[in-house]
Amino acid sequence: MSGLRMMAKEQLIGAGYAVASIDDQDGPVLLFESDSVLGFVLCFADATTLLDGWQPISERVLQAARSSLRRDESKAWNAYLVFLAEAEGDYGQNVMLGAIEEDLVGTRKLARAGIASAEAMRAALLPLLAIQNAPRLEAVDMPAEIRLRTTELPNELIEVFLRGAPEGTLAQLLDADQ
């Protein structure tokens, strides 16, 4: 599970979070924080262990962090518990992991099983990561686009506008058309 924590740590640091680790009776817990978000990553060997242990562990971790959460109320509204299991879960377990995510009592939750690669980790943490790809826009022929969208105006006015005529000339053409 240390590999799981390490992958989570790398992804979170790459996304600009400050990351630290604390010890819990069930093992290390990864803490992460940004200007507006804070959270805890709890790692499990498999989905069964995650499903059996997520509630008591999360209660214990949140109890330990209670004073910090009270000090920073704005982040308390944007607190996450992230539950990750290395081994793949079966269909029923994955449904139950989805139910954990829908439980918004106390914190937001992410619960995923089958985190065996950096790509799977990135997918699991995606709600916490910034948008990473800029949109790809095709080049636009602006004069053609303007002609296409201004069918209500006289063609002469559009052509004069596209040649960069002064506003006064455009105003005269508009007045003459009315």
CSV table of C-alpha atoms in Angstrom, one decimal, residues 43 52 67 74 146 151 165:
chain,number,residue,atom,x,y,z
A,43,CYS,CA,-5.3,3.3,1.5
A,52,ASP,CA,-15.4,-2.8,6.1
A,67,SER,CA,-9.6,21.4,15.8
A,74,SER,CA,-13.9,27.8,4.7
A,146,ILE,CA,-18.6,37.9,-40.0
A,151,THR,CA,-27.0,38.3,-43.2
A,165,ALA,CA,-13.4,52.0,-42.6
